Short mmCIF file of C-alpha atoms in Angstrom, two decimals:
data_model
loop_
_atom_site.label_atom_id
_atom_site.label_comp_id
_atom_site.label_asym_id
_atom_site.label_seq_id
_atom_site.Cartn_x
_atom_site.Cartn_y
_atom_site.Cartn_z
CA GLY A 1 0.00 0.00 0.00
CA GLN A 2 0.84 3.66 -0.07
CA GLN A 3 3.68 4.76 2.20
CA VAL A 4 4.41 8.26 3.41
CA GLN A 5 7.68 9.33 5.01
CA GLN A 6 8.29 12.65 6.67
CA SER A 7 11.48 14.35 7.73
CA PRO A 8 12.78 15.59 10.00
CA ALA A 9 10.99 13.90 12.89
CA SER A 10 11.37 17.02 14.97
CA LEU A 11 12.62 20.55 14.61
CA VAL A 12 13.49 23.33 17.05
CA LEU A 13 13.47 26.87 15.70
CA GLN A 14 14.23 30.27 17.06
CA GLU A 15 11.36 32.66 16.38
CA GLY A 16 11.88 34.30 13.00
CA GLU A 17 13.76 31.39 11.45
CA ASN A 18 12.54 29.58 8.34
CA ALA A 19 11.99 25.85 8.08
CA GLU A 20 11.32 23.26 5.40
CA LEU A 21 9.50 20.02 6.11
CA GLN A 22 9.80 17.13 3.69
CA CYS A 23 7.36 14.45 2.61
CA ASN A 24 8.08 11.49 0.36
CA PHE A 25 5.42 9.10 -0.87
CA SER A 26 5.49 5.81 -2.70
CA SER A 27 2.99 6.25 -5.50
CA THR A 28 2.60 8.90 -8.17
CA ALA A 29 -1.16 8.27 -8.26
CA THR A 30 -1.77 10.41 -5.25
CA ARG A 31 -2.98 13.74 -3.95
CA LEU A 32 -1.01 15.41 -1.22
CA GLN A 33 -2.43 17.23 1.77
CA TRP A 34 -0.74 18.98 4.68
CA PHE A 35 -2.28 19.18 8.14
CA TYR A 36 -1.32 20.94 11.35
CA GLN A 37 -2.22 19.35 14.66
CA HIS A 38 -2.67 21.59 17.66
CA PRO A 39 -1.18 20.29 20.89
CA GLY A 40 -4.79 19.75 21.99
CA GLY A 41 -5.44 17.36 19.11
CA ARG A 42 -7.45 19.15 16.41
CA LEU A 43 -6.15 18.57 12.88
CA VAL A 44 -6.35 21.60 10.65
CA SER A 45 -6.09 21.31 6.91
CA LEU A 46 -3.32 23.58 5.59
CA PHE A 47 -3.08 22.62 1.94
CA TYR A 48 -4.68 20.33 -0.54
CA ASN A 49 -1.97 20.33 -3.17
CA PRO A 50 -1.86 17.57 -5.78
CA SER A 51 0.90 19.33 -7.71
CA GLY A 52 2.70 22.63 -8.02
CA THR A 53 3.10 25.38 -5.47
CA LYS A 54 0.52 27.02 -3.21
CA HIS A 55 0.89 29.81 -0.68
CA THR A 56 -1.11 30.86 2.31
CA GLY A 57 0.28 33.46 4.66
CA ARG A 58 3.75 32.38 5.75
CA LEU A 59 3.30 28.83 4.49
CA THR A 60 4.21 27.45 1.08
CA SER A 61 3.43 23.95 -0.13
CA THR A 62 5.25 22.48 -3.11
CA THR A 63 4.41 19.09 -4.58
CA VAL A 64 6.45 17.40 -7.34
CA THR A 65 4.23 14.44 -8.09
CA ASN A 66 6.43 12.64 -10.61
CA GLU A 67 9.30 12.71 -8.10
CA ARG A 68 6.96 11.54 -5.33
CA ARG A 69 7.83 14.35 -2.95
CA GLY A 70 6.37 17.38 -1.32
CA SER A 71 7.54 20.08 1.04
CA LEU A 72 6.09 22.61 3.43
CA HIS A 73 8.01 25.82 3.95
CA ILE A 74 7.43 27.96 7.02
CA SER A 75 8.85 31.44 6.77
CA SER A 76 9.51 33.79 9.69
CA SER A 77 8.37 31.21 12.24
CA GLN A 78 6.32 32.27 15.26
CA THR A 79 5.75 30.53 18.58
CA THR A 80 2.17 29.83 17.51
CA ASP A 81 3.53 27.63 14.71
CA SER A 82 4.56 25.07 17.34
CA GLY A 83 2.78 21.77 16.91
CA THR A 84 2.94 18.72 14.68
CA TYR A 85 2.72 18.85 10.91
CA PHE A 86 1.47 15.88 8.94
CA CYS A 87 1.50 15.17 5.29
CA ALA A 88 -1.04 12.71 3.95
CA THR A 89 -1.79 11.25 0.58
CA ASN A 90 -4.97 9.83 -0.79
CA SER A 91 -5.98 7.74 -3.71
CA ALA A 92 -9.47 6.87 -4.87
CA GLY A 93 -12.04 7.03 -2.11
CA ASN A 94 -10.24 9.81 -0.27
CA LYS A 95 -8.86 7.39 2.33
CA LEU A 96 -5.78 9.13 3.66
CA THR A 97 -2.38 7.62 4.44
CA PHE A 98 -0.53 9.78 6.94
CA GLY A 99 3.13 10.21 7.70
CA ILE A 100 4.13 10.15 11.36
CA GLY A 101 4.59 13.90 11.43
CA THR A 102 7.22 16.52 12.08
CA ARG A 103 7.08 17.99 15.57
CA VAL A 104 7.97 21.68 15.46
CA LEU A 105 8.90 23.78 18.47
CA VAL A 106 9.43 27.50 17.97
CA ARG A 107 11.21 29.20 20.87
CA PRO A 108 10.64 32.90 21.62
CA ASN B 1 -11.97 26.59 10.13
CA SER B 2 -13.53 23.18 10.64
CA LYS B 3 -17.02 22.98 12.12
CA VAL B 4 -16.92 19.26 12.79
CA ILE B 5 -18.00 18.67 16.38
CA GLN B 6 -16.89 15.65 18.34
CA THR B 7 -18.10 14.63 21.80
CA PRO B 8 -16.96 13.87 24.38
CA ARG B 9 -13.45 15.32 24.29
CA TYR B 10 -12.27 12.76 26.83
CA LEU B 11 -13.54 9.29 27.64
CA VAL B 12 -12.27 6.93 30.32
CA LYS B 13 -13.42 3.32 30.35
CA GLY B 14 -12.49 0.05 31.99
CA GLN B 15 -11.54 -2.97 29.95
CA GLY B 16 -14.60 -4.74 28.64
CA GLN B 17 -16.81 -1.65 28.84
CA LYS B 18 -18.53 -0.04 25.87
CA ALA B 19 -17.11 3.26 24.66
CA LYS B 20 -19.26 5.51 22.51
CA MET B 21 -18.24 8.72 20.78
CA ARG B 22 -20.17 11.04 18.50
CA CYS B 23 -19.50 13.31 15.59
CA ILE B 24 -21.54 16.01 13.89
CA PRO B 25 -20.11 16.60 10.42
CA GLU B 26 -20.10 19.99 8.74
CA LYS B 27 -23.46 20.89 7.26
CA GLY B 28 -23.71 19.75 3.67
CA HIS B 29 -20.88 17.21 3.97
CA PRO B 30 -22.18 13.77 3.01
CA VAL B 31 -18.88 11.94 3.51
CA VAL B 32 -17.67 11.08 7.02
CA PHE B 33 -14.47 9.33 8.06
CA TRP B 34 -13.25 7.94 11.38
CA TYR B 35 -9.52 7.59 12.09
CA GLN B 36 -7.65 6.35 15.12
CA GLN B 37 -4.38 8.10 16.07
CA ASN B 38 -2.19 6.29 18.58
CA LYS B 39 0.44 7.76 20.88
CA ASN B 40 3.12 7.18 18.21
CA ASN B 41 1.22 9.43 15.78
CA GLU B 42 0.21 6.50 13.62
CA PHE B 43 -3.14 6.98 11.96
CA LYS B 44 -5.44 4.09 11.21
CA PHE B 45 -8.46 4.44 8.94
CA LEU B 46 -11.46 2.83 10.63
CA ILE B 47 -14.56 3.44 8.52
CA ASN B 48 -16.16 5.91 6.16
CA PHE B 49 -19.71 6.74 5.18
CA GLN B 50 -21.46 8.47 2.34
CA ASN B 51 -24.76 9.74 3.69
CA GLN B 52 -25.94 6.82 5.81
CA GLU B 53 -24.15 4.06 3.92
CA VAL B 54 -20.84 2.47 4.88
CA LEU B 55 -18.32 2.81 2.04
CA GLN B 56 -15.32 1.00 3.54
CA GLN B 57 -14.27 -0.35 6.91
CA ILE B 58 -11.35 -2.34 8.20
CA ASP B 59 -11.70 -5.80 9.67
CA MET B 60 -11.24 -4.57 13.26
CA THR B 61 -14.09 -2.12 12.89
CA GLU B 62 -16.41 -4.70 11.47
CA LYS B 63 -15.71 -7.14 14.28
CA ARG B 64 -15.45 -4.91 17.34
CA PHE B 65 -17.02 -1.57 16.58
CA SER B 66 -20.53 -0.41 15.91
CA ALA B 67 -20.76 2.70 13.72
CA GLU B 68 -23.55 4.60 12.08
CA CYS B 69 -24.39 7.92 10.49
CA PRO B 70 -28.18 8.28 10.65
CA SER B 71 -29.86 11.15 8.87
CA ASN B 72 -30.59 14.15 11.10
CA SER B 73 -28.59 12.69 14.00
CA PRO B 74 -24.92 12.67 14.95
CA CYS B 75 -22.68 9.95 13.59
CA SER B 76 -21.42 7.57 16.25
CA LEU B 77 -18.62 5.10 16.79
CA GLU B 78 -18.89 2.60 19.62
CA ILE B 79 -16.37 0.03 20.78
CA GLN B 80 -18.38 -2.92 22.04
CA SER B 81 -15.77 -4.21 24.50
CA SER B 82 -12.86 -1.84 25.15
CA GLU B 83 -9.30 -3.13 25.28
CA ALA B 84 -6.16 -1.38 26.54
CA GLY B 85 -4.90 -1.16 22.95
CA ASP B 86 -7.93 0.96 22.02
CA SER B 87 -6.54 3.89 24.01
CA ALA B 88 -6.04 6.55 21.36
CA LEU B 89 -7.36 9.77 19.85
CA TYR B 90 -10.38 9.09 17.65
CA LEU B 91 -10.77 11.64 14.88
CA CYS B 92 -13.84 12.26 12.80
CA ALA B 93 -13.62 14.12 9.49
CA SER B 94 -16.12 15.19 6.89
CA SER B 95 -15.91 16.14 3.26
CA THR B 96 -18.11 17.33 0.41
CA GLY B 97 -17.03 14.40 -1.72
CA ASP B 98 -14.52 11.90 -2.88
CA GLN B 99 -11.89 14.24 -4.27
CA ASN B 100 -11.99 16.95 -1.68
CA THR B 101 -10.07 17.82 1.41
CA LEU B 102 -11.14 16.49 4.79
CA TYR B 103 -12.14 18.69 7.72
CA PHE B 104 -11.38 17.18 11.08
CA GLY B 105 -12.94 17.56 14.50
CA ALA B 106 -10.94 18.00 17.70
CA GLY B 107 -11.15 14.30 18.48
CA THR B 108 -12.21 12.11 21.39
CA ARG B 109 -9.31 10.92 23.53
CA LEU B 110 -10.12 7.48 24.88
CA SER B 111 -8.25 5.96 27.80
CA VAL B 112 -8.95 2.33 28.62
CA LEU B 113 -7.75 1.46 32.10
#
């Protein structure tokens, strides 16, 4: 079945620093999504990005489908960016396969 | 922002007890998913619905869980006889359709003592 690998497993940033999170997946027949999980548990959808580059605020998602990889760039990090970031891929039926996440800590 | 509502936020049960959690999907979202997230951040798909019909479910769900999404009532997921290994965060998500992004609730954190 589909496999999703994320790196790094964790990241510590000083406020204001940039960061890039990586996601690699096993099948080209996929649609990539990025989620942020609050420390309390709620998963928030950040991007639905099957291919190309999308921006929202300080976040940029880039997906290169034929190379089976995606990335999430955080610019000018803030303490409120702390949490866990998941990439997930889905095939037909919208059943998602998640990576195990990148835990981000932004220090003031 | 997601408007998927899950209750309760926390649930504590003894082994062998039933554990029931509920989910109200976003209005107008006919597709509902349930996922289990363990303490190692591993997600497991449990079941999904389109309107009131089950689309897919894993073997564990079929054997040990009872799930439904009746019209005009919250969706529910119930473990018939809780086991220690069921301790996890249970996440409900809804969607407008097959190709669209999922919107998740805050989850129900189950602890089985």
